[in-house]
JSON list of C-alpha atoms and ligand atoms in Angstrom, two decimals:
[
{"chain": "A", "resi": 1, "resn": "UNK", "atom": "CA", "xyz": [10.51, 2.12, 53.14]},
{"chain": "A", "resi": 2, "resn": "UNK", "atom": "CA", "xyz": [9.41, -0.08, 50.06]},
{"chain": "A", "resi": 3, "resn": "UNK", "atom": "CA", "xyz": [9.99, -3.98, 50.54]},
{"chain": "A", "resi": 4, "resn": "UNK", "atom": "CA", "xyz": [12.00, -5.63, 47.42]},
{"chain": "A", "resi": 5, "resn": "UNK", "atom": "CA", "xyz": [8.50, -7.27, 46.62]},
{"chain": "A", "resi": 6, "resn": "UNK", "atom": "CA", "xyz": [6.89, -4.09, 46.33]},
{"chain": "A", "resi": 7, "resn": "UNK", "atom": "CA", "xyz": [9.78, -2.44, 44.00]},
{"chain": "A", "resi": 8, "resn": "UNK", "atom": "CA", "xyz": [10.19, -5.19, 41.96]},
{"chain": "A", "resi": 9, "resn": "UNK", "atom": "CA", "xyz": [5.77, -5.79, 41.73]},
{"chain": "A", "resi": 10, "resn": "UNK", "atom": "CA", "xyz": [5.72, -1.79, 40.74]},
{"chain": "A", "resi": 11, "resn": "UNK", "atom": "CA", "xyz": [8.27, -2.43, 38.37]},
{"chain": "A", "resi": 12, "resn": "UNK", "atom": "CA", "xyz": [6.67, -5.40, 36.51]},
{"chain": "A", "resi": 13, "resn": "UNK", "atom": "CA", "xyz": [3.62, -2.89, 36.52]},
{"chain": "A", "resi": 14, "resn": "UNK", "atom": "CA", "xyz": [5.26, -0.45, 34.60]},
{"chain": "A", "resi": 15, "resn": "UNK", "atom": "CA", "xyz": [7.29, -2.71, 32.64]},
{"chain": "A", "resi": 16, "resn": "UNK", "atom": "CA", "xyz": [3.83, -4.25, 31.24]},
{"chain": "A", "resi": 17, "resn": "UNK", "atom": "CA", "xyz": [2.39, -1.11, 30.53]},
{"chain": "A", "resi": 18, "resn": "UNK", "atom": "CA", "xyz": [5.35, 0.02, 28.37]},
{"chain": "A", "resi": 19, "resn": "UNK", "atom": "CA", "xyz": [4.96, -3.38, 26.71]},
{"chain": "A", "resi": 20, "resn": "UNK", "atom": "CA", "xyz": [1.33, -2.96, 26.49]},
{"chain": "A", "resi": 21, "resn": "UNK", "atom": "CA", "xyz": [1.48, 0.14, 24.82]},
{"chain": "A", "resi": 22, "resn": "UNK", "atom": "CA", "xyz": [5.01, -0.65, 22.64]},
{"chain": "A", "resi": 23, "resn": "UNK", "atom": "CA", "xyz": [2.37, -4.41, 21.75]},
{"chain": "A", "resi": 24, "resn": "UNK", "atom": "CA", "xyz": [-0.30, -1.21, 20.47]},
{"chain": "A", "resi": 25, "resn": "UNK", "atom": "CA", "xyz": [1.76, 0.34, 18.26]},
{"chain": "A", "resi": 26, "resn": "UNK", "atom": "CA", "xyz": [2.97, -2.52, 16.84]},
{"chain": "A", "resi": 27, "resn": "UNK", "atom": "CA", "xyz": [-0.46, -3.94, 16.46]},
{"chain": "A", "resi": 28, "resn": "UNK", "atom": "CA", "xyz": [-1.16, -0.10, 14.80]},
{"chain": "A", "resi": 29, "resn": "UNK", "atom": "CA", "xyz": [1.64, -0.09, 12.66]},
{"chain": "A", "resi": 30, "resn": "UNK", "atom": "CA", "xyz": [0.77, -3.72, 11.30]},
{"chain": "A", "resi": 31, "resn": "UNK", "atom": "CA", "xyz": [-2.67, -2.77, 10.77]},
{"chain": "A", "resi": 32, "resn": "UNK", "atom": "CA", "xyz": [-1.78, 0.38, 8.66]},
{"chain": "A", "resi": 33, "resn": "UNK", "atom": "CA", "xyz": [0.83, -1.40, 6.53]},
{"chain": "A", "resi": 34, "resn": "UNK", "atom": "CA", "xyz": [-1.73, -4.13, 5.78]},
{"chain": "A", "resi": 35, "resn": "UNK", "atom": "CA", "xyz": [-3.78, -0.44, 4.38]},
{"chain": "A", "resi": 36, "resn": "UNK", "atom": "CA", "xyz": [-1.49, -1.20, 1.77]},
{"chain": "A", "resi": 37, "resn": "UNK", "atom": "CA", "xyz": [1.03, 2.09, 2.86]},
{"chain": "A", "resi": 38, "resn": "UNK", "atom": "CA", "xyz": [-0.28, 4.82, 0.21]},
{"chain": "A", "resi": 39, "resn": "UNK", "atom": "CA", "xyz": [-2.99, 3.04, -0.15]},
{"chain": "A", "resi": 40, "resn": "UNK", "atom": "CA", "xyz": [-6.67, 4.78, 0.71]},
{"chain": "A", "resi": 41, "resn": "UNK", "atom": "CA", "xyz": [-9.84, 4.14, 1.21]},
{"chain": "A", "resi": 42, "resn": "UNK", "atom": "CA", "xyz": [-13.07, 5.81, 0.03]},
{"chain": "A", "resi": 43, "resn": "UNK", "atom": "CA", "xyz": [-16.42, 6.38, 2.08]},
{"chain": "A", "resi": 44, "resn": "UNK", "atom": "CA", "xyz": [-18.25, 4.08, -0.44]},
{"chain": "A", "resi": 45, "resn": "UNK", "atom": "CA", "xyz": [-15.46, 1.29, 1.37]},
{"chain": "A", "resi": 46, "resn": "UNK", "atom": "CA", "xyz": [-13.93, 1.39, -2.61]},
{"chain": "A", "resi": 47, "resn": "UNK", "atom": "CA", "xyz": [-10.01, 0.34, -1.62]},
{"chain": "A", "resi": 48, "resn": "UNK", "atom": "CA", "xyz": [-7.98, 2.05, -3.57]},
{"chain": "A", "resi": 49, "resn": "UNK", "atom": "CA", "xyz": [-4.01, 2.37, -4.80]},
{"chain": "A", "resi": 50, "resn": "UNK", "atom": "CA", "xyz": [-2.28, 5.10, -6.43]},
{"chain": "A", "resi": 51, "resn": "UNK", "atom": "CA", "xyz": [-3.25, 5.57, -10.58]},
{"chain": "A", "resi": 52, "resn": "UNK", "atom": "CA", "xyz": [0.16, 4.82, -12.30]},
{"chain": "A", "resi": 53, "resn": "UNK", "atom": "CA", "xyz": [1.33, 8.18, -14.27]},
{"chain": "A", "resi": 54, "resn": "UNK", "atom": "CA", "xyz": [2.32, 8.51, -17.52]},
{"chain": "A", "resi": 55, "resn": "UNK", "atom": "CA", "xyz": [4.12, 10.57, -19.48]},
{"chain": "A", "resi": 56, "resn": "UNK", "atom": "CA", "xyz": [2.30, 12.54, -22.59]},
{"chain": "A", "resi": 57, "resn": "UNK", "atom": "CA", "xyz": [3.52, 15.02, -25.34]},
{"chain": "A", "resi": 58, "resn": "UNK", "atom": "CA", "xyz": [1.32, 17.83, -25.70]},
{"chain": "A", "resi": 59, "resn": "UNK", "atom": "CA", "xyz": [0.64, 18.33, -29.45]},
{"chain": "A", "resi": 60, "resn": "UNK", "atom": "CA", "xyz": [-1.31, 21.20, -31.12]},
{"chain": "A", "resi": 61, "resn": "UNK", "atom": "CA", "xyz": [-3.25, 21.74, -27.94]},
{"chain": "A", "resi": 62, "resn": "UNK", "atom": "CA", "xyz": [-3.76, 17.89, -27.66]},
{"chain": "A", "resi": 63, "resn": "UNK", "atom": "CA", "xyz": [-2.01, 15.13, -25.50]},
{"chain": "A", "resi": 64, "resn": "UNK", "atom": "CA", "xyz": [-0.17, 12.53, -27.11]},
{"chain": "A", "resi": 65, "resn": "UNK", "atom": "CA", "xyz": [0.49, 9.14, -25.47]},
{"chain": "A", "resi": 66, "resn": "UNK", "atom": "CA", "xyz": [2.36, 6.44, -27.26]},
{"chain": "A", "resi": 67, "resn": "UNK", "atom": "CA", "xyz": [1.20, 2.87, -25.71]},
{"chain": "A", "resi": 68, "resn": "UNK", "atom": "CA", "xyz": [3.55, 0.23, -25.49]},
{"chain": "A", "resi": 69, "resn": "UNK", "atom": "CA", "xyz": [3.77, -3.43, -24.32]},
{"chain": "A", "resi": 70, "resn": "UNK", "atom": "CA", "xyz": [4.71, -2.12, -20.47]},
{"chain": "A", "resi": 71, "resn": "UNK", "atom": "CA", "xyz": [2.21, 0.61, -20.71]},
{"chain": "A", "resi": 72, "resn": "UNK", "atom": "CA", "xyz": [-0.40, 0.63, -17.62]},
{"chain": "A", "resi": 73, "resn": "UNK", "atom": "CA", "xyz": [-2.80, 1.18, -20.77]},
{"chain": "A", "resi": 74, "resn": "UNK", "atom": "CA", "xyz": [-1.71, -2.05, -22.32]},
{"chain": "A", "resi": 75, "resn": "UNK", "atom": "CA", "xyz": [-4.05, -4.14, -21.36]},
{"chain": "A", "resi": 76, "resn": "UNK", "atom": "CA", "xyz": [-7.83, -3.80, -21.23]},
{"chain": "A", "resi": 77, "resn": "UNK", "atom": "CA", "xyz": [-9.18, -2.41, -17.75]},
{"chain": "A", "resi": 78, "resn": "UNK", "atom": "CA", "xyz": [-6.06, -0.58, -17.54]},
{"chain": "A", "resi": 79, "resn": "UNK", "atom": "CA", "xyz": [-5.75, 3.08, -16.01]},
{"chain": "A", "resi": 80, "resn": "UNK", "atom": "CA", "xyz": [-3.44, 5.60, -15.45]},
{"chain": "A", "resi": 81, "resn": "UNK", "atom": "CA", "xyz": [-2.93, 9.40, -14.57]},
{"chain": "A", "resi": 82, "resn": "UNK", "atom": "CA", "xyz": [-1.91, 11.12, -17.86]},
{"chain": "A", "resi": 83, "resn": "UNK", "atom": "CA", "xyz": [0.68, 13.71, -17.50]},
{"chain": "A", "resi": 84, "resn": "UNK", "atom": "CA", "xyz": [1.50, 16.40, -19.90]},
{"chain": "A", "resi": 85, "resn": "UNK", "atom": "CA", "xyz": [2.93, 20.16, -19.98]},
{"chain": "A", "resi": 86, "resn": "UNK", "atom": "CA", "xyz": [-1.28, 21.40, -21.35]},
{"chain": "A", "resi": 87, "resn": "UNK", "atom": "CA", "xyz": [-2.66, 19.56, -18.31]},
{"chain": "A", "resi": 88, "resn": "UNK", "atom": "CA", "xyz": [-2.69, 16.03, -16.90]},
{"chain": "A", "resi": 89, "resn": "UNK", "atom": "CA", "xyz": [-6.19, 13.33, -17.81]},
{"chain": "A", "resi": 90, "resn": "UNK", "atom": "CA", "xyz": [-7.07, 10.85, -16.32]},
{"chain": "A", "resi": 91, "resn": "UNK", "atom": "CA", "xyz": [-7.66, 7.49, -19.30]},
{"chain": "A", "resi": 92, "resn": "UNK", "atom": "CA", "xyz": [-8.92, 4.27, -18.82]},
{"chain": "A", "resi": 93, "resn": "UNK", "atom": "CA", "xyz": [-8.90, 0.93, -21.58]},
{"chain": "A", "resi": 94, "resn": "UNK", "atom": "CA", "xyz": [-12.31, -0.08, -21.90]},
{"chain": "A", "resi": 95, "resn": "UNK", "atom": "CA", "xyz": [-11.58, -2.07, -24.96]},
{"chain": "A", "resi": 96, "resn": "UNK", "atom": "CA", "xyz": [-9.10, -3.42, -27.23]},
{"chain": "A", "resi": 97, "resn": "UNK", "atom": "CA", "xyz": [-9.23, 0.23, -29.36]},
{"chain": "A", "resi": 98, "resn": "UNK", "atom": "CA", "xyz": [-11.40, 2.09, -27.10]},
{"chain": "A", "resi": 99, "resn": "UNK", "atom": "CA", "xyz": [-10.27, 4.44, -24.33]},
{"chain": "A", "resi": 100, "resn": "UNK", "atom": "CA", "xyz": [-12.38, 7.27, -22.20]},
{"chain": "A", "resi": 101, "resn": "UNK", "atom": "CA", "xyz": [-9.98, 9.91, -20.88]},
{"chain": "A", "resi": 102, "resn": "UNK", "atom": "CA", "xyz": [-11.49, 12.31, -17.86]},
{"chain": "A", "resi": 103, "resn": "UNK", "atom": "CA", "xyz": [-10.56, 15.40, -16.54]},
{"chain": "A", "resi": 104, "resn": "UNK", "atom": "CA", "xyz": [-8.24, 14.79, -13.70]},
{"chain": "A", "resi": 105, "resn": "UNK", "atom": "CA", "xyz": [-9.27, 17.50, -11.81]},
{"chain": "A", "resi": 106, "resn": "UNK", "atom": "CA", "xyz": [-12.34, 16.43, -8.74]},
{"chain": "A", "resi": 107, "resn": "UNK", "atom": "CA", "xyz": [-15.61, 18.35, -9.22]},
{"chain": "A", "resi": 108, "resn": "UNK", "atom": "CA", "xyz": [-16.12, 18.42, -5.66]},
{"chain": "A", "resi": 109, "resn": "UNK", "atom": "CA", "xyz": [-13.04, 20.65, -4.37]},
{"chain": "A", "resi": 110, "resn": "UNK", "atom": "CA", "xyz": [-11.01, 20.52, -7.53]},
{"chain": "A", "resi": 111, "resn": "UNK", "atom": "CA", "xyz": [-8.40, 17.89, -6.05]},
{"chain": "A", "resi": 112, "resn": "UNK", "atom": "CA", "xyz": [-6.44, 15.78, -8.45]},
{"chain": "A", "resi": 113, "resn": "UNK", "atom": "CA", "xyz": [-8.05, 12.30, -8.90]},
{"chain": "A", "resi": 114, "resn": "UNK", "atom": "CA", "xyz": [-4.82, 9.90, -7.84]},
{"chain": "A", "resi": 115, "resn": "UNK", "atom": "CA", "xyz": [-6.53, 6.79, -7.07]},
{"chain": "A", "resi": 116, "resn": "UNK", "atom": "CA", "xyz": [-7.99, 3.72, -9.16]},
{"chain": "A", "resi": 117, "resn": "UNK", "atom": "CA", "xyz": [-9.66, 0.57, -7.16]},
{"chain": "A", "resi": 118, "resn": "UNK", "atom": "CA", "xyz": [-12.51, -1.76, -8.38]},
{"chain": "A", "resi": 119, "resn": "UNK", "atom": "CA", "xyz": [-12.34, 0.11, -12.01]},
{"chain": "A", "resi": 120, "resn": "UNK", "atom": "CA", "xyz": [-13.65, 3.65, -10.13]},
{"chain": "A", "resi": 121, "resn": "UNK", "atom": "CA", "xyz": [-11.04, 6.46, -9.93]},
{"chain": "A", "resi": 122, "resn": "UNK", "atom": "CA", "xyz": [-11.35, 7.44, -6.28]},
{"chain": "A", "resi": 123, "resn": "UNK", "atom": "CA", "xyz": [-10.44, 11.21, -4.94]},
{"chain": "A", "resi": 124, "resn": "UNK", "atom": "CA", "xyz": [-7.49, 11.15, -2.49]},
{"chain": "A", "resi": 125, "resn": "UNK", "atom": "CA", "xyz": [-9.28, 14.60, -0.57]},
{"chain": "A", "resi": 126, "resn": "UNK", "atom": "CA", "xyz": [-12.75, 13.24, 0.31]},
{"chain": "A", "resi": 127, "resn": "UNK", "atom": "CA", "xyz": [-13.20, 10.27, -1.40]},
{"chain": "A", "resi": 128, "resn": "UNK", "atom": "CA", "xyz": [-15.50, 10.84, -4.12]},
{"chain": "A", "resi": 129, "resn": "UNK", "atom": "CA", "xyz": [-15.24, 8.05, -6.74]},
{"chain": "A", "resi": 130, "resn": "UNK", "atom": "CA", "xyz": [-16.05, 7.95, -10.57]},
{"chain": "A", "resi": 131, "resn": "UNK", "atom": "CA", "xyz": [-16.66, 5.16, -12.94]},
{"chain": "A", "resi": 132, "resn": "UNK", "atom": "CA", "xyz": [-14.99, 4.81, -16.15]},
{"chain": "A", "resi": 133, "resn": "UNK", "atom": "CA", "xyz": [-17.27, 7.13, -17.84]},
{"chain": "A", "resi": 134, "resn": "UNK", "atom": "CA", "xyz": [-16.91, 9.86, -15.04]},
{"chain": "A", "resi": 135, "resn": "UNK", "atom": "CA", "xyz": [-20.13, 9.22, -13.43]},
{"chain": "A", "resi": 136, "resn": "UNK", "atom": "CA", "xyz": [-20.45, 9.92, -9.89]},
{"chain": "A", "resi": 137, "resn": "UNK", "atom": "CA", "xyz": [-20.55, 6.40, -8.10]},
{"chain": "A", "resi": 138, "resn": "UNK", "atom": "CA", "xyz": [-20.43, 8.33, -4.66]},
{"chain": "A", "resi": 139, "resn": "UNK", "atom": "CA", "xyz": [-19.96, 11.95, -2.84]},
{"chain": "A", "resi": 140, "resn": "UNK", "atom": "CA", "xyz": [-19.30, 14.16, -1.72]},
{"chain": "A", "resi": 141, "resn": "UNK", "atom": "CA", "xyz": [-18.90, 14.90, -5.20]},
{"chain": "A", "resi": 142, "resn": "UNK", "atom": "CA", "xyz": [-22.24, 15.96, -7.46]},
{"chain": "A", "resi": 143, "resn": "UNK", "atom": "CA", "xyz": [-21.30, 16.92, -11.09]},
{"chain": "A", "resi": 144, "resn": "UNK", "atom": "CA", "xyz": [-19.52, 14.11, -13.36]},
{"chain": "A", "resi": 145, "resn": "UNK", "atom": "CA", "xyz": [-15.98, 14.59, -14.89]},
{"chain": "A", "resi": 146, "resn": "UNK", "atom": "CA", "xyz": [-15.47, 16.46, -17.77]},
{"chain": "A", "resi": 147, "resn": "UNK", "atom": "CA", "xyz": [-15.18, 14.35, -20.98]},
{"chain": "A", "resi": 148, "resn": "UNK", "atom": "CA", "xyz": [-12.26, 14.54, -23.40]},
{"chain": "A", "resi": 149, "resn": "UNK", "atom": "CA", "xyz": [-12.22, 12.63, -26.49]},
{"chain": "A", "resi": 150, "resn": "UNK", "atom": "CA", "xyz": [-9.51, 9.81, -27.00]},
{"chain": "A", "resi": 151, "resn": "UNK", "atom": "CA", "xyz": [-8.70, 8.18, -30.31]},
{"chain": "A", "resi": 152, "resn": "UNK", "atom": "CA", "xyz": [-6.45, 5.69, -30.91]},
{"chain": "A", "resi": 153, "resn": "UNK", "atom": "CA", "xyz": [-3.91, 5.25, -34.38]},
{"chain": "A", "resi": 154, "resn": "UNK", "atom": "CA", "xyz": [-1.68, 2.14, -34.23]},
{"chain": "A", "resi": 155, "resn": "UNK", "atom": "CA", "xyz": [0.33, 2.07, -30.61]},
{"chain": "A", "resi": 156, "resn": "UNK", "atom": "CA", "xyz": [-0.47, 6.33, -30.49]},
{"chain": "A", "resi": 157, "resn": "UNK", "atom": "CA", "xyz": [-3.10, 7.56, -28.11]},
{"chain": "A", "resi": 158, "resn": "UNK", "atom": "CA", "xyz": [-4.54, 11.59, -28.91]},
{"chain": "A", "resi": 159, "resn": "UNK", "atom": "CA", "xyz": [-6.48, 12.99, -26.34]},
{"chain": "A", "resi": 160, "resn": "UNK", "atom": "CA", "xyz": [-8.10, 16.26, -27.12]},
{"chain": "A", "resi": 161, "resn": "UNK", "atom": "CA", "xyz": [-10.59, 18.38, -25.66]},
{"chain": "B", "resi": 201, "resn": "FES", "atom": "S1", "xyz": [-12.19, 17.25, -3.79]},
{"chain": "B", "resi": 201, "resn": "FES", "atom": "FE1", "xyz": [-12.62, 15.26, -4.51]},
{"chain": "B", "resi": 201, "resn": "FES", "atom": "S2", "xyz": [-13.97, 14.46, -3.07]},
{"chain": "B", "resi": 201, "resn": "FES", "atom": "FE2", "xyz": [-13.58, 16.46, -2.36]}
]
């Protein structure tokens, strides 16, 4: 028969094991929400969020994007995911009138580029990333993104291909 010291010893044993692991998952869960929740992370350590989206009109086989004062475009070194019924882009402000817009679509595995960090797009699937001119800055990815041509008339962004 067990002694009350025993019960009550094997009891603070497994009590502090539950804590210990319940103190882990805590400590996990911190350190993931710190991640920055949808945040990711590429292999080349870029830190990366999610592009915003926005909304285009497609337009005689072009993409039309107005740009207004709460556009994610507004501002030099802005970026966002362009989405339209033709086919979404990805477009980046490199200047007060100048914009590069990219394919969206990864030439590694063909998985849409989502995320933006340290002025690369980054590739949620493997982590590629591309600089604002669609060079490869890392792999797995080889080719650079396809190049569409972006003009800009008053507030009214046209992509075309
Ligand atoms: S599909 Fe983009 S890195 Fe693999």
């Amino acid at each position: 028969m067990e002694s009350k010291a025993q019960t009550r010893r094997q009891f603070c044993g497994r009590t502090c094991r539950i804590a210990s692991v319940a103190a882990l998952g805590g400590a996990l869960a911190t350190i993931l929400e710190s991640c920055g929740g949808n945040g990711l992370t590429s292999a080349s350590g870029v830190n990366a969020s999610a592009l915003p989206t926005v909304s285009g009109t497609a337009a005689n086989g072009t993409i039309v994007v107005t740009i207004d004062g709460g556009s994610p475009l507004a501002a030099v070194g802005g970026a966002a995911l362009v989405r339209s019924s033709i086919g979404d882009a990805l477009v980046a402000r490199t200047g007060d009138s100048t914009f590069v817009a990219l394919s969206s679509q990864c030439t590694h595995q063909a998985c849409e580029i989502t995320g933006w960090g340290a002025s690369r797009f980054v590739c949620p699937c493997h982590g590629s990333t591309f600089d604002t001119s669609g060079r490869v800055m890392n792999g797995p990815a080889a080719s650079p993104l396809r190049q569409y041509t972006a003009q800009l008339a008053g507030n009214t962004l046209t992509i075309s291909a």
